[in-house]
Amino acid sequence: MNVAERAEDLRILRENLLLVARDYNRIIAMLSPDEQALFKERIRFLDKKIHPGLKKLHWALKGASAFFITECRIHASKVQTIVNEFKASTLTIGWRAQEISETLLVRISGKRVYKDLEFEEDQREHRAAVQQKLMSLHQDVVAITTNSYEVFKNDGPEIQQQWMLYTIRLDRMMEDALRLNVKWSLLELSKAINGDGKTTPNPLFRVLVILQNDTQGGVAQVEFSPTLQTLAGVVNDIGHHLFSTISVFHHLPEILIRRKFHRDPIHIIVERDEDIKKIQAQISSGMTNNASLLQNYLKTWDLYREIWEINKDSFIRRYQRLNPPVSSFDADIAR
């Protein structure tokens, strides 16, 4: 039988072989170089299935070629399913990481003005609620990764090493998500204290001016309530509270592989971040500048110091002894 007589059979064979090549190439194209190393045994398995067609298969035997193509496509389909599930899991983990980074640990509405120490209590409650949500998202990541490992758990040492590298990459993703969360949370606080460079910040704290007399017989002082030192402490401590909040998160290799991971705890790494340090410095500087402005305002009350510094009982008794004329009363009142 010549080639012309088998033209249709050869065309069908060619189309089927192109399908095998397409199946194989799609799998390779979906995987990054690192992922190809992780899927090395699955790719090698496919290569073994395809190899006979490149070397010793008698393509003239119609039954043999059909069986070969069917077998290749079945196994390629199985690997494709595994790859699809793996990629979907990795994508979902990426979404969880994004959600972790965007679920901020600081809550400032821009409309609420806090009195007394309401701000400290409100932030504490918010951090506790957000911590629970972040832990739930992190546990999702652990569960998804654990499920993905089922495919590779019986593979050899080389693949186990690649899996370790994969978990390290995921761990960096989680680490970055928590770092961004802290950074963006502190930026929200900095914006509330310093403004955004375009508009002045909205009022955040309601501070009362009070006449404070802490000692018996001492001279009363005009003071703020709460004091500026107290407010500065509350605001500047927010960063430390954020680091403490994320200290519950551990590195993924420690959780998944249950062995010592030679890297500093996540909250320590985040605390050392230079951008975060700069934002903390901006917040502290903003509180200092605001305190300076308020102290200047406090000095305006110096004009009225006599009202609270003079002992009124002694003053009245002295007036009584002096028995001044009415004109003196008018002059003292005018003064």
Coordinates of C-alpha atoms in Angstrom, one line a residue:
M1 CA 0.0 0.0 0.0
N2 CA 1.6 3.3 -1.0
V3 CA 1.5 6.6 0.9
A4 CA -1.2 8.1 -1.4
E5 CA -3.6 5.3 -0.5
R6 CA -3.0 5.9 3.2
A7 CA -3.2 9.7 3.1
E8 CA -6.3 9.9 5.2
D9 CA -5.0 7.4 7.8
L10 CA -1.7 9.4 8.0
R11 CA -3.6 12.7 8.3
I12 CA -5.6 11.3 11.3
L13 CA -2.5 9.9 12.8
R14 CA -0.7 13.2 12.5
E15 CA -3.7 15.0 14.1
N16 CA -3.7 12.6 17.0
L17 CA 0.1 12.9 17.5
L18 CA -0.3 16.7 17.5
L19 CA -2.9 16.2 20.3
V20 CA -0.3 14.2 22.3
A21 CA 2.3 17.0 21.8
R22 CA -0.2 19.7 22.7
D23 CA -1.2 17.8 25.9
Y24 CA 2.5 17.5 26.9
N25 CA 3.5 21.0 26.0
R26 CA 0.5 22.5 27.9
I27 CA 1.7 20.8 31.0
I28 CA 5.2 22.1 30.6
A29 CA 4.1 25.6 29.8
M30 CA 1.9 25.8 32.9
L31 CA 4.8 25.1 35.2
S32 CA 7.6 27.5 36.2
P33 CA 11.1 26.1 36.2
D34 CA 10.9 25.6 40.0
E35 CA 7.5 23.8 39.6
Q36 CA 8.9 21.6 36.8
A37 CA 11.6 20.5 39.3
L38 CA 8.8 19.6 41.8
F39 CA 6.9 17.7 39.1
K40 CA 10.0 16.1 37.7
E41 CA 8.9 12.5 38.5
R42 CA 5.5 13.1 36.8
I43 CA 7.2 14.6 33.8
R44 CA 9.6 11.7 33.6
F45 CA 6.7 9.3 33.8
L46 CA 5.1 11.0 30.8
D47 CA 8.5 11.0 29.0
K48 CA 8.7 7.2 29.4
K49 CA 5.2 6.8 28.0
I50 CA 6.0 8.9 25.0
H51 CA 9.6 7.6 24.4
P52 CA 8.5 4.4 22.5
G53 CA 6.9 6.5 19.9
L54 CA 10.1 8.3 19.3
K55 CA 12.3 5.2 19.0
K56 CA 10.8 1.8 18.4
L57 CA 7.0 2.0 17.7
H58 CA 6.0 0.6 14.4
W59 CA 3.7 3.3 13.2
A60 CA 2.6 1.2 10.3
L61 CA 0.7 -1.0 12.7
K62 CA -2.6 0.8 13.1
G63 CA -3.6 -0.9 16.3
A64 CA -0.2 -0.2 18.0
S65 CA -0.2 3.5 17.1
A66 CA -3.8 3.9 18.3
F67 CA -3.0 2.2 21.6
F68 CA 0.1 4.3 22.0
I69 CA -1.8 7.6 21.4
T70 CA -4.6 6.6 23.7
E71 CA -2.2 5.6 26.5
C72 CA -0.2 8.8 26.2
R73 CA -3.3 11.0 26.3
I74 CA -4.8 9.2 29.3
H75 CA -1.6 9.6 31.3
A76 CA -1.2 13.2 30.2
S77 CA -4.8 13.9 31.3
K78 CA -4.0 12.5 34.7
V79 CA -0.9 14.7 35.1
Q80 CA -2.8 17.7 33.7
T81 CA -5.5 17.2 36.4
I82 CA -2.8 17.1 39.1
V83 CA -1.1 20.2 37.7
N84 CA -4.4 22.1 37.5
E85 CA -5.2 21.3 41.1
F86 CA -1.7 22.3 42.2
K87 CA -1.9 25.6 40.3
A88 CA -5.4 26.3 41.7
S89 CA -4.1 25.7 45.2
T90 CA -1.2 28.0 44.7
L91 CA -3.5 30.7 43.3
T92 CA -5.8 30.3 46.3
I93 CA -2.9 30.7 48.7
G94 CA -2.0 33.9 46.8
W95 CA -5.5 35.2 47.4
R96 CA -5.3 34.3 51.1
A97 CA -2.0 36.1 51.3
Q98 CA -3.5 39.2 49.7
E99 CA -6.4 39.1 52.1
I100 CA -4.0 38.8 55.1
S101 CA -2.1 41.9 53.8
E102 CA -5.3 43.9 53.4
T103 CA -7.1 43.0 56.7
L104 CA -5.4 45.8 58.6
L105 CA -4.7 45.6 62.3
V106 CA -5.4 49.3 62.9
R107 CA -9.0 50.8 62.6
I108 CA -9.4 54.5 62.1
S109 CA -12.6 55.7 60.5
G110 CA -11.7 59.3 60.0
K111 CA -15.0 60.4 61.6
R112 CA -14.7 59.2 65.2
V113 CA -13.1 61.4 67.8
Y114 CA -11.8 59.4 70.8
K115 CA -12.1 60.7 74.3
D116 CA -10.1 59.6 77.4
L117 CA -8.5 56.3 76.5
E118 CA -11.2 55.0 74.2
F119 CA -8.7 54.8 71.3
E120 CA -6.5 52.3 73.2
E121 CA -9.4 50.0 74.0
D122 CA -10.9 50.2 70.6
Q123 CA -7.6 49.3 68.9
R124 CA -7.1 46.4 71.4
E125 CA -10.6 45.0 70.5
H126 CA -9.9 45.4 66.8
R127 CA -6.5 43.7 66.9
A128 CA -8.0 40.7 68.8
A129 CA -10.8 40.3 66.2
V130 CA -8.4 40.7 63.2
Q131 CA -5.9 38.3 64.7
Q132 CA -8.6 35.6 64.8
K133 CA -9.4 36.3 61.1
L134 CA -5.7 36.3 60.1
M135 CA -5.2 33.0 62.0
S136 CA -8.1 31.5 60.1
L137 CA -6.7 32.6 56.8
H138 CA -3.3 31.2 57.7
Q139 CA -4.8 27.9 58.8
D140 CA -6.5 27.8 55.3
V141 CA -3.1 28.1 53.7
V142 CA -1.7 25.3 55.9
A143 CA -4.7 23.0 55.0
I144 CA -4.4 23.7 51.3
T145 CA -0.6 23.1 51.3
T146 CA -1.1 19.9 53.3
N147 CA -3.6 18.7 50.8
S148 CA -1.2 19.5 47.9
Y149 CA 1.5 17.5 49.5
E150 CA -0.5 14.3 49.2
V151 CA 0.7 14.1 45.6
F152 CA 4.3 14.3 46.4
K153 CA 4.6 12.6 49.8
N154 CA 5.8 9.2 48.4
D155 CA 8.3 10.7 46.0
G156 CA 12.0 10.5 46.4
P157 CA 14.5 12.7 48.3
E158 CA 15.0 15.0 45.4
I159 CA 11.3 15.8 45.2
Q160 CA 11.1 16.2 48.9
Q161 CA 13.9 18.8 48.7
Q162 CA 11.9 20.6 46.0
W163 CA 8.8 20.5 48.2
M164 CA 10.8 22.1 51.0
L165 CA 11.8 24.9 48.6
Y166 CA 8.2 25.3 47.6
T167 CA 7.0 25.7 51.2
I168 CA 9.8 28.2 51.7
R169 CA 8.5 30.3 48.8
L170 CA 5.0 30.1 50.3
D171 CA 6.4 31.1 53.7
R172 CA 8.0 34.2 52.1
M173 CA 4.6 35.0 50.7
M174 CA 3.0 34.8 54.1
E175 CA 5.8 36.7 55.7
D176 CA 5.4 39.5 53.1
A177 CA 1.7 39.6 53.6
L178 CA 2.1 40.1 57.4
R179 CA 4.8 42.7 56.8
L180 CA 2.6 44.6 54.4
N181 CA -0.3 44.4 56.9
V182 CA 1.8 46.0 59.6
K183 CA 3.2 48.6 57.2
W184 CA -0.2 49.6 55.9
S185 CA -1.7 49.6 59.3
L186 CA 1.0 52.0 60.6
L187 CA 0.6 54.1 57.5
E188 CA -3.1 54.5 58.4
L189 CA -2.1 55.6 61.8
S190 CA 0.5 58.0 60.4
K191 CA -2.0 59.5 58.1
A192 CA -4.4 60.1 61.0
I193 CA -1.6 61.8 63.0
N194 CA 0.3 63.7 60.2
G195 CA -2.2 63.9 57.4
D196 CA -1.6 62.7 53.8
G197 CA 0.4 65.7 52.7
K198 CA -2.6 67.1 50.8
T199 CA -5.1 67.8 53.6
T200 CA -4.8 68.3 57.3
P201 CA -5.7 65.3 59.4
N202 CA -9.2 64.9 60.9
P203 CA -9.5 65.3 64.7
L204 CA -8.6 62.0 66.3
F205 CA -8.5 62.7 70.0
R206 CA -10.7 64.9 72.2
V207 CA -8.4 66.5 74.7
L208 CA -9.8 68.5 77.6
V209 CA -8.1 71.5 79.3
I210 CA -8.5 71.0 83.1
L211 CA -7.2 72.7 86.2
Q212 CA -5.2 70.0 88.0
N213 CA -4.2 70.2 91.6
D214 CA -2.4 67.0 92.6
T215 CA -0.9 68.1 95.9
Q216 CA -2.6 69.3 99.1
G217 CA -2.0 73.0 99.3
G218 CA -0.1 73.1 96.0
V219 CA -0.6 75.5 93.2
A220 CA -3.0 74.2 90.6
Q221 CA -1.8 73.8 87.0
V222 CA -3.6 73.9 83.7
E223 CA -3.2 70.5 82.1
F224 CA -4.6 68.3 79.4
S225 CA -6.7 65.3 80.0
P226 CA -5.6 62.8 79.0
T227 CA -2.1 64.1 79.3
L228 CA 0.0 64.5 76.1
Q229 CA 2.5 62.0 77.5
T230 CA -0.2 59.4 77.9
L231 CA -1.5 60.0 74.4
A232 CA 2.0 59.7 73.0
G233 CA 2.5 56.5 74.8
V234 CA -0.7 55.0 73.5
V235 CA 0.0 55.9 69.9
N236 CA 3.7 55.1 69.9
D237 CA 3.0 51.7 71.5
I238 CA 0.7 50.7 68.6
G239 CA 3.7 49.3 66.6
H240 CA 4.7 47.1 69.5
H241 CA 1.2 45.8 69.8
L242 CA 1.1 45.0 66.1
F243 CA 4.3 43.0 66.4
S244 CA 2.9 41.1 69.4
T245 CA -0.3 40.4 67.5
I246 CA 1.5 38.7 64.6
S247 CA 3.9 36.8 66.9
V248 CA 1.4 33.9 66.9
F249 CA 2.3 33.1 63.3
H250 CA 5.0 30.6 62.6
H251 CA 7.0 29.7 59.5
L252 CA 5.2 27.3 57.2
P253 CA 8.2 24.8 57.0
E254 CA 8.0 24.5 60.8
I255 CA 4.3 23.7 60.7
L256 CA 4.2 21.5 57.6
I257 CA 7.5 19.6 57.8
R258 CA 7.8 19.8 61.6
R259 CA 11.5 20.5 61.8
K260 CA 13.6 23.5 62.9
F261 CA 13.6 26.3 60.3
H262 CA 16.7 28.4 60.6
R263 CA 15.1 31.8 60.2
D264 CA 14.1 34.4 62.8
P265 CA 10.5 34.5 63.9
I266 CA 8.2 36.4 61.5
H267 CA 7.4 39.2 63.9
I268 CA 11.1 39.9 64.5
I269 CA 11.7 40.1 60.8
V270 CA 8.8 42.5 60.3
E271 CA 10.0 44.6 63.3
R272 CA 13.4 45.0 61.6
D273 CA 11.9 46.2 58.3
E274 CA 13.4 49.6 57.4
D275 CA 10.1 51.0 55.9
I276 CA 8.2 50.1 59.1
K277 CA 10.9 51.8 61.2
K278 CA 10.6 55.0 59.2
I279 CA 6.8 55.0 59.5
Q280 CA 7.1 54.5 63.3
A281 CA 9.5 57.4 63.4
Q282 CA 7.0 59.6 61.4
I283 CA 4.3 58.7 63.9
S284 CA 6.5 59.6 66.9
S285 CA 7.6 62.8 65.2
G286 CA 4.0 63.7 64.5
M287 CA 3.0 63.2 68.1
T288 CA 5.9 65.4 69.2
N289 CA 5.0 68.2 66.8
N290 CA 1.3 68.0 67.8
A291 CA 2.3 68.1 71.5
S292 CA 4.4 71.2 70.8
L293 CA 1.5 73.0 69.2
L294 CA -0.8 72.1 72.2
Q295 CA 1.8 73.3 74.7
N296 CA 1.8 76.6 72.8
Y297 CA -1.9 76.7 73.2
L298 CA -1.7 75.9 76.9
K299 CA 0.5 79.0 77.4
T300 CA -2.4 81.2 76.3
W301 CA -4.0 80.4 79.7
D302 CA -1.0 82.1 81.5
L303 CA -2.9 85.4 81.3
Y304 CA -5.4 84.1 83.7
R305 CA -3.0 82.4 86.2
E306 CA -4.0 84.8 89.0
I307 CA -7.5 83.3 89.0
W308 CA -6.3 80.0 90.3
E309 CA -2.9 80.8 91.8
I310 CA -4.1 83.4 94.3
N311 CA -5.5 81.9 97.5
K312 CA -9.0 83.3 97.4
D313 CA -9.7 82.9 101.1
S314 CA -6.6 84.8 102.2
F315 CA -7.2 87.4 99.6
I316 CA -10.8 88.1 100.9
R317 CA -9.6 88.2 104.5
R318 CA -6.9 90.7 103.5
Y319 CA -9.5 92.8 101.7
Q320 CA -11.7 92.7 104.8
R321 CA -8.8 93.9 107.0
L322 CA -7.9 96.7 104.6
N323 CA -11.5 97.8 104.1
P324 CA -10.6 99.5 100.8
P325 CA -12.9 102.1 99.2
V326 CA -15.3 101.2 96.5
S327 CA -13.0 102.6 93.8
S328 CA -10.4 100.0 94.8
F329 CA -13.0 97.3 94.2
D330 CA -13.6 98.6 90.7
A331 CA -9.9 98.8 89.9
D332 CA -9.2 95.3 91.1
I333 CA -12.1 93.9 89.2
A334 CA -11.0 95.7 86.0
R335 CA -7.5 94.3 86.5

